[in-house]
Each structure stands twice: as structure tokens, then as C-alpha cells.
C-alpha atoms as a printed R data frame, in Angstrom:
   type eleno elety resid chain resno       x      y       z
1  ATOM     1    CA   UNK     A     1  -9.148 12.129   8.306
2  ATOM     2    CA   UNK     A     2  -6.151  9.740   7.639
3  ATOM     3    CA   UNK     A     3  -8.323  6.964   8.447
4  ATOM     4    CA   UNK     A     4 -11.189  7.689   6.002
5  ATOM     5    CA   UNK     A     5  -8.879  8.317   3.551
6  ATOM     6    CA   UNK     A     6  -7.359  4.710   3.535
7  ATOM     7    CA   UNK     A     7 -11.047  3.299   3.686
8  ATOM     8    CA   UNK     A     8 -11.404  5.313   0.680
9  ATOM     9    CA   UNK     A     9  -8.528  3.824  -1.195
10 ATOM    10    CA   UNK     A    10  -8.915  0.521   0.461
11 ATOM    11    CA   UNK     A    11 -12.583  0.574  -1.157
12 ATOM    12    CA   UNK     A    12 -11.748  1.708  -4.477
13 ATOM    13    CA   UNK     A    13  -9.349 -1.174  -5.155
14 ATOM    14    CA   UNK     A    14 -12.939 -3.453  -5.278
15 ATOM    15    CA   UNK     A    15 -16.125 -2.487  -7.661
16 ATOM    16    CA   UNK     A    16 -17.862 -0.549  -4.785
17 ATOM    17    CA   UNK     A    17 -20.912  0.445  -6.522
18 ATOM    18    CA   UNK     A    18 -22.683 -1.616  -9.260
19 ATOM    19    CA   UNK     A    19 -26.585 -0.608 -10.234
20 ATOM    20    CA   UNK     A    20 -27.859 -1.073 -13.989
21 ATOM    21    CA   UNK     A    21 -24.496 -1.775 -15.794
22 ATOM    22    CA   UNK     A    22 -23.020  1.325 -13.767
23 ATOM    23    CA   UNK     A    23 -19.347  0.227 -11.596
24 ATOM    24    CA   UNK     A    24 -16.408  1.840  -9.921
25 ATOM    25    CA   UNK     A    25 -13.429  0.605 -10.894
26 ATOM    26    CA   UNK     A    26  -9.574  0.429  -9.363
27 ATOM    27    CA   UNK     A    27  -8.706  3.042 -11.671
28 ATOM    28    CA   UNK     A    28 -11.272  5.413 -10.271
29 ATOM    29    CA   UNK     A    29 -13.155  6.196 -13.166
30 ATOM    30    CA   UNK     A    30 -16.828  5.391 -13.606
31 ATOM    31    CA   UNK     A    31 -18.196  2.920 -16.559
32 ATOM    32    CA   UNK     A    32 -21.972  3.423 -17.560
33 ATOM    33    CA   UNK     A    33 -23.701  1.332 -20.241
34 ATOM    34    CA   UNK     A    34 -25.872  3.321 -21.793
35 ATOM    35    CA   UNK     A    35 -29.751  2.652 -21.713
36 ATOM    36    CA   UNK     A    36 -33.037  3.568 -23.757
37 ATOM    37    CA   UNK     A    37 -34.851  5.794 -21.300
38 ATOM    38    CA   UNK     A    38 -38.206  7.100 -22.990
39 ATOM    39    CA   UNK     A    39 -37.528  6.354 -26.245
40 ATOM    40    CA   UNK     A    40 -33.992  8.653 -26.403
41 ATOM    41    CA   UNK     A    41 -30.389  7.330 -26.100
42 ATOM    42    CA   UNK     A    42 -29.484  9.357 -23.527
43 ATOM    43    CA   UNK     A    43 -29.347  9.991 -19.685
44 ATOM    44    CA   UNK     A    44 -27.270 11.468 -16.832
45 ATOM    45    CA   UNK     A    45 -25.278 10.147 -14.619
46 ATOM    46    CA   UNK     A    46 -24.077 12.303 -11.351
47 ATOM    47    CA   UNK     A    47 -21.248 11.015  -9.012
48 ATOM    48    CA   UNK     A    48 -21.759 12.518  -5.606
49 ATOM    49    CA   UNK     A    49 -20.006 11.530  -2.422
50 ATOM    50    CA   UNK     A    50 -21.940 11.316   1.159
51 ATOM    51    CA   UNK     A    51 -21.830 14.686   1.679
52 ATOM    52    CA   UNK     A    52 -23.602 15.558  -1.058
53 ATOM    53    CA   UNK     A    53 -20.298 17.170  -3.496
54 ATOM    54    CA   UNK     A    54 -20.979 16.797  -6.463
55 ATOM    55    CA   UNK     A    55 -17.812 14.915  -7.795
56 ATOM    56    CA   UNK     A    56 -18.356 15.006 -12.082
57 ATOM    57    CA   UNK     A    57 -21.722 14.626 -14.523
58 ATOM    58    CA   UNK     A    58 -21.752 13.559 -17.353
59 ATOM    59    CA   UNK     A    59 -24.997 13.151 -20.169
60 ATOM    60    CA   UNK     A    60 -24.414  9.895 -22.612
61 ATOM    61    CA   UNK     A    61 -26.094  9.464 -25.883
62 ATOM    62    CA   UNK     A    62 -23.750  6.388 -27.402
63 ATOM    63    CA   UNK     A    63 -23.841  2.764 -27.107
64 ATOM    64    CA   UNK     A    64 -20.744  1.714 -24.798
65 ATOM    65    CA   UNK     A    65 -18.811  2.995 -22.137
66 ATOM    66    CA   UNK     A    66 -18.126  6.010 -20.640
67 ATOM    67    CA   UNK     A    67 -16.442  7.794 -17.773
68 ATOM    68    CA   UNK     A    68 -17.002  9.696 -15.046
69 ATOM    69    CA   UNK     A    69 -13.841 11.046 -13.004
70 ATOM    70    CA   UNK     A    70 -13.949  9.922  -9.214
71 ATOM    71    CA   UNK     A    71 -10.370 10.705  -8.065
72 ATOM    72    CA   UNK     A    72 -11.776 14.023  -5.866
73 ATOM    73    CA   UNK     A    73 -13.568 11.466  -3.705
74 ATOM    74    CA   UNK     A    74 -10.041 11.076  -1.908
75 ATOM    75    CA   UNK     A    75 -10.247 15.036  -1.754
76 ATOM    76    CA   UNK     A    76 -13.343 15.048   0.062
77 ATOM    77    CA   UNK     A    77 -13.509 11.949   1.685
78 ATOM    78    CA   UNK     A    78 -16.271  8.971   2.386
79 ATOM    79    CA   UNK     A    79 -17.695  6.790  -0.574
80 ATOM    80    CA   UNK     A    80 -18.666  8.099  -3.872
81 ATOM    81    CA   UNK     A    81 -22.225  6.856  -5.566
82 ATOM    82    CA   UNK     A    82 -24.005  7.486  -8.321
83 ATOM    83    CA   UNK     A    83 -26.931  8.939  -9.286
84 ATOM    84    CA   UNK     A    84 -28.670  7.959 -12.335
């Protein structure tokens, strides 16, 4: 457990997941550009981790950033990713 939990923090010190304008940061906390889908300004994002918790959601409608908490992926362990 103590080991995963330093690859955890040891990962989220680098971008480690980046997929249409979506990124981790150091800070833990999820940017998302948001994107025309069908027409509408909005869409979901999901943060999960690899065994399948779902760690926050949020639905976007604005132009920009915004953020999705990621700090229980030291609580549960292994990599968080996204889910768009």
C-alpha cells in the first residue's frame, strides 16, 4: 500500500493524463476545455481511478476551465483517468 501510494504522488507531480484539452495537474485538480458536442456547450467529465471509484463528475457548459477534485485518488490508490 505504501508503495502505490508514493507512485501515486510521484505521478501526480507530472501531467499524467492529457486527451482533448483534458490534464492532471501537480495540484491535483482536473482542467477541461470545454467542447461543442452536438451542437450544445456542454459535456461530462467523470474521474475514476483503476478500480473503477468514481472519484468526482462534473457537467460544463462555459468556455474555459474547470475542475474536477482528484485528491481521493491517494485514498484509494492506483492512477486516476478520465472519462469524457
Amino acid at each position: 500500500m505504501s508503495h502505490r501510494f508514493f507512485g501515486v504522488c510521484f505521478v501526480l507531480q507530472l501531467i499524467i493524463w492529457e486527451v482533448s484539452g483534458t490534464s492532471i495537474w501537480v495540484d491535483g485538480v482536473l482542467r477541461c476545455r470545454n467542447q461543442t458536442l452536438h451542437g450544445l456547450n456542454k459535456f461530462r467529465v467523470e474521474l475514476w481511478d483503476e478500480e473503477m471509484h468514481q472519484l468526482d463528475v462534473k457537467n460544463a457548459w462555459e468556455e474555459g476551465e474547470f475542475f474536477l477534485d482528484t485528491s481521493q485518488s491517494d485514498v484509494f490508490g492506483g492512477r486516476p483517468y478520465i472519462k469524457m
